[in-house]
Short mmCIF file of C-alpha atoms in Angstrom, two decimals:
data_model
loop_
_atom_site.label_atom_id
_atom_site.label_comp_id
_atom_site.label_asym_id
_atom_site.label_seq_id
_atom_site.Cartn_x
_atom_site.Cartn_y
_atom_site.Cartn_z
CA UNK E 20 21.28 12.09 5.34
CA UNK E 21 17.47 11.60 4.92
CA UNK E 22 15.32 10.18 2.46
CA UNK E 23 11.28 11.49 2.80
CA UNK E 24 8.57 8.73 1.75
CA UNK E 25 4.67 9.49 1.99
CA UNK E 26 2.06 7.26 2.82
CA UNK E 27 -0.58 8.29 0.65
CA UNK E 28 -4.37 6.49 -0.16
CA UNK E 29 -7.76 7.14 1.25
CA UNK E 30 -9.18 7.01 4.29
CA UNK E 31 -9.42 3.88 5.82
CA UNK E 32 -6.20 2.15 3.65
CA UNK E 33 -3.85 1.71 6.53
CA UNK E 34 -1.95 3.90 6.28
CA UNK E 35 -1.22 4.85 9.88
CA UNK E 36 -1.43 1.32 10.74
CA UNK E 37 1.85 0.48 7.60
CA UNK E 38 4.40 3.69 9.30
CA UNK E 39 3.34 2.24 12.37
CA UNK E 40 4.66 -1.12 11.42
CA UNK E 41 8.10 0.43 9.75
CA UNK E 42 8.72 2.94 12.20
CA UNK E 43 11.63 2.59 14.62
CA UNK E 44 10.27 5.30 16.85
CA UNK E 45 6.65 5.81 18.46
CA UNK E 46 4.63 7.06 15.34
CA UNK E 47 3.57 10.92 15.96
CA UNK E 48 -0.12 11.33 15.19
CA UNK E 49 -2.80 13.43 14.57
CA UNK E 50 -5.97 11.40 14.81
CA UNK E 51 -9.21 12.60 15.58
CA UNK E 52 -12.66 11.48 15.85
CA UNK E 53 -13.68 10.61 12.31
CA UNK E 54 -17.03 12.07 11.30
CA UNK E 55 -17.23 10.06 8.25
CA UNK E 56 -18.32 6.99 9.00
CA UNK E 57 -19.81 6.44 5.98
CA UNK E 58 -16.47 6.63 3.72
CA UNK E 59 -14.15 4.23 6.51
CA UNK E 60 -15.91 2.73 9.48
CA UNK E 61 -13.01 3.13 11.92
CA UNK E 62 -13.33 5.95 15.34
CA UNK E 63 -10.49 8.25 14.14
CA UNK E 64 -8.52 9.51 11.57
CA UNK E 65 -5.63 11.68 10.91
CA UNK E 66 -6.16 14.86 10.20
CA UNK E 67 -2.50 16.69 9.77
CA UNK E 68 0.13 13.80 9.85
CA UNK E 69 1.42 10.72 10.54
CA UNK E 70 5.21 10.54 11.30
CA UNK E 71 7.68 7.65 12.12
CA UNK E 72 10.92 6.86 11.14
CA UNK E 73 13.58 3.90 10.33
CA UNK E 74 16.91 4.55 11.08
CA UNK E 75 19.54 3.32 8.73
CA UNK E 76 22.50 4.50 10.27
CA UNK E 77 23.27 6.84 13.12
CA UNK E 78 23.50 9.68 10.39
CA UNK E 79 20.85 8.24 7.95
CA UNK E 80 16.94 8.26 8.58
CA UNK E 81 14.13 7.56 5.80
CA UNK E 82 10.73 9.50 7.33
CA UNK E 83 7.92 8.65 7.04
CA UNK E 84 4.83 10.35 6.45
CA UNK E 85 1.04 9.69 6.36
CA UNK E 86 -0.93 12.18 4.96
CA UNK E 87 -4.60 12.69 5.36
CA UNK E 88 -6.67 10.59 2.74
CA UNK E 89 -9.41 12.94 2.96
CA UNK E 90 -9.55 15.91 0.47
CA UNK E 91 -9.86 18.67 2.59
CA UNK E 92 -6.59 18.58 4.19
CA UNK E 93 -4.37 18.10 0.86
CA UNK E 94 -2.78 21.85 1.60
CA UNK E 95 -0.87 18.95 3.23
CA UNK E 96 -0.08 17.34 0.39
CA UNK E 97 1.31 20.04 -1.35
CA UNK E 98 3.54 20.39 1.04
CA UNK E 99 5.18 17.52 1.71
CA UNK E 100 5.68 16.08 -1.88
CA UNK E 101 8.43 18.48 -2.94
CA UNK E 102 10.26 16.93 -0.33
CA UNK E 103 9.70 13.38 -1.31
CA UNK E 104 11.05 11.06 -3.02
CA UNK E 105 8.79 8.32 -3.42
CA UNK E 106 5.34 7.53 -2.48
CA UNK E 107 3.29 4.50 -1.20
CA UNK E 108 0.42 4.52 -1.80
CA UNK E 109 -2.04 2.00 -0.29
CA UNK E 110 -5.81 1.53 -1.18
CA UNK E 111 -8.08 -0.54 0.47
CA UNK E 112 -10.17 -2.98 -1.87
CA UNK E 113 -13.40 -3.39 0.12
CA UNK E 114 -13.42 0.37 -0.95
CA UNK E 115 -16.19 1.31 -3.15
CA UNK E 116 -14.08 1.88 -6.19
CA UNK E 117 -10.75 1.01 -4.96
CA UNK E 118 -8.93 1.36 -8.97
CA UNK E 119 -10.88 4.12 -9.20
CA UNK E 120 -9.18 5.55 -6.00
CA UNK E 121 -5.56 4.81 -6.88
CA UNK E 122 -5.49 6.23 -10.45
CA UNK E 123 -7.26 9.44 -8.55
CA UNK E 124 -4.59 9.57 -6.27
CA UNK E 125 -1.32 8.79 -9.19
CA UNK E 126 -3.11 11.74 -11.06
CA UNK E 127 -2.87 13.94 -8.22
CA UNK E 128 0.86 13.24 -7.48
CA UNK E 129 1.94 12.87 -10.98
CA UNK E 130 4.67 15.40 -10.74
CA UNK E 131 5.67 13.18 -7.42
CA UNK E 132 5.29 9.76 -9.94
CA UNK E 133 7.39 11.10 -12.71
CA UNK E 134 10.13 12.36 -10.38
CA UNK E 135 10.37 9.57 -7.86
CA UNK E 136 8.65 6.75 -7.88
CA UNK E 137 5.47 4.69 -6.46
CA UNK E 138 4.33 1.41 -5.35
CA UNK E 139 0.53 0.49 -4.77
CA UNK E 140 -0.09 -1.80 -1.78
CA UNK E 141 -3.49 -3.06 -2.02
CA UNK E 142 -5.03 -4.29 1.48
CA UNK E 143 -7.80 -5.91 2.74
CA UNK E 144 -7.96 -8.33 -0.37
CA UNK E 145 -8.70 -10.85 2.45
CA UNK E 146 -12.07 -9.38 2.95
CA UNK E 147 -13.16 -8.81 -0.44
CA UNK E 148 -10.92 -10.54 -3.20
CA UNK E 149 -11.77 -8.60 -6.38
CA UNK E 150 -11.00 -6.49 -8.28
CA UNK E 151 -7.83 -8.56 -8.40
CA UNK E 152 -4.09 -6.81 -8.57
CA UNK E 153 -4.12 -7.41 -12.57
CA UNK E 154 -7.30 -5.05 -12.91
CA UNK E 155 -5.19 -2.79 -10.75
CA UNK E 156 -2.20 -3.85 -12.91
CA UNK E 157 -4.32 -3.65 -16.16
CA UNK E 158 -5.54 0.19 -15.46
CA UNK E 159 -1.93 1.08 -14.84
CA UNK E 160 -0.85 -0.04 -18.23
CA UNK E 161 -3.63 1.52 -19.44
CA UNK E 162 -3.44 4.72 -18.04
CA UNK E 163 0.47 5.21 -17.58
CA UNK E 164 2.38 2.51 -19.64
CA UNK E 165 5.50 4.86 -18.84
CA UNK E 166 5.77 4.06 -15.09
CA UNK E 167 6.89 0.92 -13.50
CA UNK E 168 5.24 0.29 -10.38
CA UNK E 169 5.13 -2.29 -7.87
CA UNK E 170 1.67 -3.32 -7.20
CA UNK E 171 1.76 -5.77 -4.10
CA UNK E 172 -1.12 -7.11 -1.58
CA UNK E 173 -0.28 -6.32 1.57
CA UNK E 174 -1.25 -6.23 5.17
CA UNK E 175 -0.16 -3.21 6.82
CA UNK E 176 -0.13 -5.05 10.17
CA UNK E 177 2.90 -7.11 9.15
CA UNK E 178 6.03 -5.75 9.12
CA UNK E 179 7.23 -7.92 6.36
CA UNK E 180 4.45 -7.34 3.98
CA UNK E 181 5.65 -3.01 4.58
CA UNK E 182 9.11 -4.16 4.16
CA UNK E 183 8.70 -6.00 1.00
CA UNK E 184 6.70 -2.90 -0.43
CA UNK E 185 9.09 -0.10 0.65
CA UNK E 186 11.96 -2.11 -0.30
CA UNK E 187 10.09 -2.73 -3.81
CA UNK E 188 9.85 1.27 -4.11
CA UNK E 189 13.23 2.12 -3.30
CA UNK E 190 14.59 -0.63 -6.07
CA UNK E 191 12.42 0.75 -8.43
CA UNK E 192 13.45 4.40 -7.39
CA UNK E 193 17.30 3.48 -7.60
CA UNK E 194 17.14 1.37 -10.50
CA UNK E 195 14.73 4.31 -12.59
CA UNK E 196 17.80 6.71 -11.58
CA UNK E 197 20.37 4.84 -12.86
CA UNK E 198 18.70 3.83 -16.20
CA UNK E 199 15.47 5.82 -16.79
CA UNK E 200 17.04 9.33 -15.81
CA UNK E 201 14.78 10.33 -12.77
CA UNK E 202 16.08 11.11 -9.38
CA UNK E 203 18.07 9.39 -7.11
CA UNK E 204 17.92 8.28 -3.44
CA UNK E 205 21.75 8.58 -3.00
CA UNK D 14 -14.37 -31.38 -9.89
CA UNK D 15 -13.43 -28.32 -12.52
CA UNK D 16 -16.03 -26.29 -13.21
CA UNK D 17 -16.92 -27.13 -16.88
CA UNK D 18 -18.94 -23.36 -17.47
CA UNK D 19 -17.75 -21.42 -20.38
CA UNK D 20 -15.93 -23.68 -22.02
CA UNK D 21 -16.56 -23.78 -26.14
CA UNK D 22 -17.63 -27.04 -27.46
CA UNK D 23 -15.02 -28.90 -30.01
CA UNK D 24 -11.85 -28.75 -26.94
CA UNK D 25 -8.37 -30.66 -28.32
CA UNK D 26 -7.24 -33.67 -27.35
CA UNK D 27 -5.00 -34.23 -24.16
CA UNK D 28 -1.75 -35.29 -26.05
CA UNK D 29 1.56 -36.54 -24.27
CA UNK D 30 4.10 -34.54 -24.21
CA UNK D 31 7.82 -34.99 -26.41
CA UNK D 32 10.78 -36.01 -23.84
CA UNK D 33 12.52 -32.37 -24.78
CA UNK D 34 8.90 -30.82 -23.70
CA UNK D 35 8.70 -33.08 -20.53
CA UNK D 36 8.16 -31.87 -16.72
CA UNK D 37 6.96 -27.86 -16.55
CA UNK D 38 8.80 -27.24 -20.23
CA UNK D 39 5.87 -28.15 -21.93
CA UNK D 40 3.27 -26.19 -19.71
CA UNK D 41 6.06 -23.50 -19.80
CA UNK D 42 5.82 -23.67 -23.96
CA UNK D 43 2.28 -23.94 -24.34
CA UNK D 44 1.43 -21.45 -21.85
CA UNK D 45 3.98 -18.91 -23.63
CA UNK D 46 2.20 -19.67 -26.62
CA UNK D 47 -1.15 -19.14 -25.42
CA UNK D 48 -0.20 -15.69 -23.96
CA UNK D 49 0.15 -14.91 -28.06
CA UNK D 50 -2.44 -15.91 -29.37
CA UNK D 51 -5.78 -13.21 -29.75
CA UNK D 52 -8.13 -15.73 -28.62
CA UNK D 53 -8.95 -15.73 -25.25
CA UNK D 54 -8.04 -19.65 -24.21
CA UNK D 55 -8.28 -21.89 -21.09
CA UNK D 56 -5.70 -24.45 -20.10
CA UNK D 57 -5.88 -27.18 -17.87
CA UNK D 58 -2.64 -28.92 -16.33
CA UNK D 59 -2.73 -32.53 -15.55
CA UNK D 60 0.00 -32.67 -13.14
CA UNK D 61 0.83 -36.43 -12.06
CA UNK D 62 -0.19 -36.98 -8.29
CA UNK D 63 -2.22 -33.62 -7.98
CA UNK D 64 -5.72 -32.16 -9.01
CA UNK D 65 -5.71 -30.61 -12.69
CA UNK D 66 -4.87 -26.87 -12.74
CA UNK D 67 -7.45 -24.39 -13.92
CA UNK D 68 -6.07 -22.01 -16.07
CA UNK D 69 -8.19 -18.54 -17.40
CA UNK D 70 -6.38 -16.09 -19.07
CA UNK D 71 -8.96 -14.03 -20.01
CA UNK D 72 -9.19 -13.18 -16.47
CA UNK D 73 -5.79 -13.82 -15.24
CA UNK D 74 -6.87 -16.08 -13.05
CA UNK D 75 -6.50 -20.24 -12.25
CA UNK D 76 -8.51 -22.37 -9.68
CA UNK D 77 -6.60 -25.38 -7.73
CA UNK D 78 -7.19 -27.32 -4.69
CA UNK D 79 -3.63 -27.10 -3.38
CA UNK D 80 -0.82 -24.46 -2.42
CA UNK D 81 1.91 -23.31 -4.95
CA UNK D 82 4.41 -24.74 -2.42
CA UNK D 83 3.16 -28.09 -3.20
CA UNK D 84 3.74 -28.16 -7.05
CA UNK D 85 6.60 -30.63 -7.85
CA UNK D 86 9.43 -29.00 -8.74
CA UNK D 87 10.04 -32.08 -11.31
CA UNK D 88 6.78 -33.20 -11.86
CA UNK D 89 7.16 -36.95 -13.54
CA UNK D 90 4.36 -35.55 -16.05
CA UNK D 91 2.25 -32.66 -17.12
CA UNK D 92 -0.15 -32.97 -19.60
CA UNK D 93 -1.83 -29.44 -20.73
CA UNK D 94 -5.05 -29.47 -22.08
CA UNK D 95 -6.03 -26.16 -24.06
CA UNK D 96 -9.60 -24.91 -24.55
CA UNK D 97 -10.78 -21.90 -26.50
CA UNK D 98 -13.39 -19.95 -24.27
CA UNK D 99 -16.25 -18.50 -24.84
CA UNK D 100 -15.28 -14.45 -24.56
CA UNK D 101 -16.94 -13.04 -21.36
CA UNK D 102 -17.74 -15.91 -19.22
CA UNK D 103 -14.96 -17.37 -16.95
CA UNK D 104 -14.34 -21.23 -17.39
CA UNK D 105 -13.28 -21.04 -13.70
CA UNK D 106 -15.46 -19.60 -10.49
CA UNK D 107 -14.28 -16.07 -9.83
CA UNK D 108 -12.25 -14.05 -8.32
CA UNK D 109 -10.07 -17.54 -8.65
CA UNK D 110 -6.52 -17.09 -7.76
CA UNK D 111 -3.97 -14.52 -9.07
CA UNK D 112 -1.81 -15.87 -12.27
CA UNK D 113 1.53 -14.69 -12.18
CA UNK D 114 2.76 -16.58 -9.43
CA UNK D 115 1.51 -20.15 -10.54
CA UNK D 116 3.31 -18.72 -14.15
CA UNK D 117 6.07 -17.63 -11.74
CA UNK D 118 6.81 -20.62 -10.35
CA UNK D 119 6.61 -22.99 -13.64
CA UNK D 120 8.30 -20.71 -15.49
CA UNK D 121 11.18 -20.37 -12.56
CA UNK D 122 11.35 -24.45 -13.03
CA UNK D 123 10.50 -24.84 -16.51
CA UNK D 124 14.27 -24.82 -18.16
CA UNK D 125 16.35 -24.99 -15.24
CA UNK D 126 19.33 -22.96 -15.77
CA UNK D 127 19.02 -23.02 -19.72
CA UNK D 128 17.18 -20.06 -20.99
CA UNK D 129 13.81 -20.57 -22.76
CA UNK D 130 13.23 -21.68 -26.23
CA UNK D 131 11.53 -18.67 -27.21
CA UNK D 132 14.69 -16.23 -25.76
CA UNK D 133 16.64 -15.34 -28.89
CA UNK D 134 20.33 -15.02 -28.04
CA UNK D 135 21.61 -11.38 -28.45
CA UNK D 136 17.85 -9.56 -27.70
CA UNK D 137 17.42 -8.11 -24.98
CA UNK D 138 14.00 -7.63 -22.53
CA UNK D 139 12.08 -4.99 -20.43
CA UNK D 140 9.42 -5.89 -18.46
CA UNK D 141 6.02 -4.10 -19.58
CA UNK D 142 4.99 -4.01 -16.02
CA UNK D 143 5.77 -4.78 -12.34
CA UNK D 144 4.97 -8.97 -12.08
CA UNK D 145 2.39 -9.39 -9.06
CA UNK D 146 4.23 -11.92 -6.75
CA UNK D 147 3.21 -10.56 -3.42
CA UNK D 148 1.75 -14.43 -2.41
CA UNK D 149 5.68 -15.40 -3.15
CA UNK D 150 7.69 -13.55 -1.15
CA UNK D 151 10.26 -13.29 -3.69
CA UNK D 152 13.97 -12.39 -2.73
CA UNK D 153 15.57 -8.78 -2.56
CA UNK D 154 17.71 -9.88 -4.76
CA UNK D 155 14.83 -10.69 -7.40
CA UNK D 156 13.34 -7.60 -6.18
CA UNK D 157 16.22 -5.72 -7.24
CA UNK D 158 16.26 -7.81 -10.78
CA UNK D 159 13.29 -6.99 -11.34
CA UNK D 160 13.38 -3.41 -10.98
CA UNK D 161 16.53 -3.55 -13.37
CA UNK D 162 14.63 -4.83 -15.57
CA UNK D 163 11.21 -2.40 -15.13
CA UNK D 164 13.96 0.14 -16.23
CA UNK D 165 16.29 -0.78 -18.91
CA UNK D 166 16.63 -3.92 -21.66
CA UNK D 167 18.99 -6.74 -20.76
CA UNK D 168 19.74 -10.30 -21.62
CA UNK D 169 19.83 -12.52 -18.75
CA UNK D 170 23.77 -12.56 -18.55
CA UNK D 171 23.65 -8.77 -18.24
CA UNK D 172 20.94 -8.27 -15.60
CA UNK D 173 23.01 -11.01 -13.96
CA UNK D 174 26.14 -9.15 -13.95
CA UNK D 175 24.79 -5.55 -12.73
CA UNK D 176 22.73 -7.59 -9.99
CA UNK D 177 25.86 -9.40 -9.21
CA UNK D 178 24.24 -12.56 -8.77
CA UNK D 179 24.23 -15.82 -10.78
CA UNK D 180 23.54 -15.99 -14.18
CA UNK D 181 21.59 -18.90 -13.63
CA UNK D 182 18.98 -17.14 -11.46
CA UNK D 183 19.03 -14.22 -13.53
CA UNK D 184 18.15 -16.85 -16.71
CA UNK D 185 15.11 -18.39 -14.25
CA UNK D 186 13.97 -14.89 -13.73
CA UNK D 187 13.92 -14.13 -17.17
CA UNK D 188 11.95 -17.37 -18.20
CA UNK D 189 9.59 -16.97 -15.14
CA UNK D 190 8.92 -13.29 -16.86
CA UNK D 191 8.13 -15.10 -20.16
CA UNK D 192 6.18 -17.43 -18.98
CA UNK D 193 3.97 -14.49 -17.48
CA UNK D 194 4.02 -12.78 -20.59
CA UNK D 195 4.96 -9.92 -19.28
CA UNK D 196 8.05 -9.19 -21.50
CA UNK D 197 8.93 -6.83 -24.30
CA UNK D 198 12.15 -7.77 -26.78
CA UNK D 199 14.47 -5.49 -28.45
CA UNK D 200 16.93 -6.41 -30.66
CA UNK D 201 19.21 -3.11 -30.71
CA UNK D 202 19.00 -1.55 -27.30
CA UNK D 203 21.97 -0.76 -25.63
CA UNK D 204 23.48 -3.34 -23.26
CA UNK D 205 23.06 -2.71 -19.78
CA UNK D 206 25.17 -1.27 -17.24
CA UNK D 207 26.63 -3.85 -15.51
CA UNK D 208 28.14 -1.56 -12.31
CA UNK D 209 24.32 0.48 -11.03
CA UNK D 210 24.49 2.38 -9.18
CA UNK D 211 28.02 3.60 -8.07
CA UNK D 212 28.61 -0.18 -7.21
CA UNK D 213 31.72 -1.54 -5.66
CA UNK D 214 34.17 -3.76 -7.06
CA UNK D 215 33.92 -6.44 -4.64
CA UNK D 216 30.59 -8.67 -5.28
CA UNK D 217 29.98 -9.39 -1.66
CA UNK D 218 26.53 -9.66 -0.67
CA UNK D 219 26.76 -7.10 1.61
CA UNK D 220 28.31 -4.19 -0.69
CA UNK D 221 25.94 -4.96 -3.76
CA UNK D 222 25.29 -1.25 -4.34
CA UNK D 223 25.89 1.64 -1.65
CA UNK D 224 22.29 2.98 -2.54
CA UNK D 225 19.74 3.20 0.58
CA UNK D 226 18.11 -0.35 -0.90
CA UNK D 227 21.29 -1.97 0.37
CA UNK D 228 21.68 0.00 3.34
CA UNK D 229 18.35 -0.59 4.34
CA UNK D 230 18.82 -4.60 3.76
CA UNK D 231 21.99 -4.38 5.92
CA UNK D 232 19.95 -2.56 8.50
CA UNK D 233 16.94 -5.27 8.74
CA UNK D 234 19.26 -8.11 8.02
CA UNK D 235 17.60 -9.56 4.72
#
């Protein structure tokens, strides 16, 4: 059995850094020199995938995939959300209009929202503090009062922090199956 | 010293509290009133021993010297203090610090294992959104509560039965939520299914559902 969760957000979120924390295997990447330093000021990014995995059993794995923040690889996107069923999605609040960013990004995998689920991890609060997770929180209400989703701060260095959030996703996944009518991670 | 900015001249009198309102019941009260009213108000908590508590709810937001693991679970006294603001400027220095879990962690304390005042027996609650408790740590057990309630309408003794765990905790839960005023009441939804999903009959921790949340919680030992 196999459960698929993305690691969506933009570039510069931590999102290689967060499967990297979860993953029970050495993460497959595809970084390359990033020639956009102006967006993220980091020396690569991924430009296909990221992969890792957790094994749950010796017959049950959840993978993991990153998926390029960056527009002009979201052919990638397409394909991999048919096969998910839930989606993190991390943005980074020194970003220049981190909210902004995440209800860009629920738009664009609404189809992935309403069938599975999502949970926000906001990082890098520690370098700039607002906006704060209500005006994350507030926007979601706002914009889709119909969804339930986690919104945590997290750093995707710590394993706990990634645990806490997935964990958050998959309760809100289960628990939307059993009472809201969506799908189910069985 | 409190920043005094934004504050609207005329503020009410610091009045002691009733015995049945004593400890975090009466923050707990007031503050669940507040989160009612159409006003936007500040609150200050004199909590005996510590530095008063900054409260803004127009920005979700409160300002204190110390760490949420040092507020008295029994505090000998809180006094609250309310304020109406003036709409637009913070009574506290921004960003401040994230609301829910100071409400969080009165509201977990206010009652103990009575539900709140405000609770009417036989409604039952949703959440209206996903409580931001990330500075907690909360349980996996809450975790799962909460997403229980995200999704369906329960009284406390039902979300404790499907979450198999004590109807105590599931009665703090629910009073933390009010406290946060994060709840919406219904008076004729359904009850909720006390057995999600496909759970066993056994309530051992370990066989709480058979869903990948509990096989994942076996697997990293939580």
């Amino acid at each position: 059995m196999e459960h698929v969760i993305l690691f969506a957000g933009p570039m510069g979120a931590g999102k290689t850094t967060a499967i990297r924390s979860l993953s029970d295997i050495k993460v497959v990447g595809t970084e390359a020199a990033n020639t956009d330093r102006e967006t993220a000021d980091k020396p690569t990014t991924t430009v296909a995938l990221d992969y890792g995995e957790i094994h749950v059993s010796e017959d049950e794995k959840v993978r993991l995939y990153g998926i390029p923040g960056q527009r002009r690889f979201d052919f990638m996107w397409r394909i991999l959300r048919e096969r998910a069923a839930g989606m993190v999605l991390l943005v980074h609040n020194d970003a220049p209009d981190p909210v902004g960013a995440m209800s860009e990004f629920l738009l664009e995998f609404a189809d992935l929202c309403e069938r599975g689920g999502v949970a926000i991890g906001v990082t890098r609060m520690d370098v700039r503090p607002g906006p704060t997770l209500t005006d994350y929180t507030d926007v979601l209400e706002r914009e889709r009062p119909d969804l339930m989703v986690p919104v945590l701060a997290v750093d995707p260095r710590d394993r706990g922090n990634m645990e806490m959030l997935l964990m958050s996703l998959i309760a809100n996944i289960e628990m939307r199956a059993v009472y809201g009518g969506a799908g189910a991670l069985t | 010293m409190a920043p005094e900015t934004g504050l609207a001249a005329g503020t009410l009198p610091v009045v002691d509290a009733p015995p049945e309102l004593s400890g975090w019941a009466g923050a707990a009260s007031a503050i669940h009133a507040i989160q009612q009213m159409p006003m936007p108000m500040m609150l200050r908590l004199h909590i005996a021993g510590h530095e008063p508590v900054e409260i803004d709810f127009a920005f979700h937001a409160f300002a204190w010297s110390g760490s949420l693991a040092d507020l008295p679970t029994h505090p000998e006294s809180v006094l609250v203090e309310t304020r109406p603001a003036i709409p637009d400027r913070p009574s506290i220095e921004l960003p401040g610090r994230p609301l829910d879990p100071l409400l969080w962690t009165i509201g977990w304390h206010a009652f103990g294992e009575e539900p709140a005042p405000w609770l009417r027996e036989g409604d039952r609650y949703r959440l209206r959104r996903w409580p931001s408790l990330s500075e907690l740590d909360p349980t996996l057990d809450q975790v799962r509560m909460i997403a229980m309630l995200g999704n369906a309408f329960a009284t406390a003794d039902e979300l404790a039965a499907a979450a198999r765990t004590p109807p105590a905790d599931a009665r703090r839960l629910v009073n933390a939520f009010g406290v946060l005023g994060i709840l919406r009441r219904s008076a004729g939804a359904p009850a909720l299914d006390a057995a999600p999903p496909s759970g066993t009959a056994e309530p051992t921790a370990a066989s709480r559902t058979t869903g990948l949340f509990s096989r994942l919680r076996q697997r990293w030992g939580r």
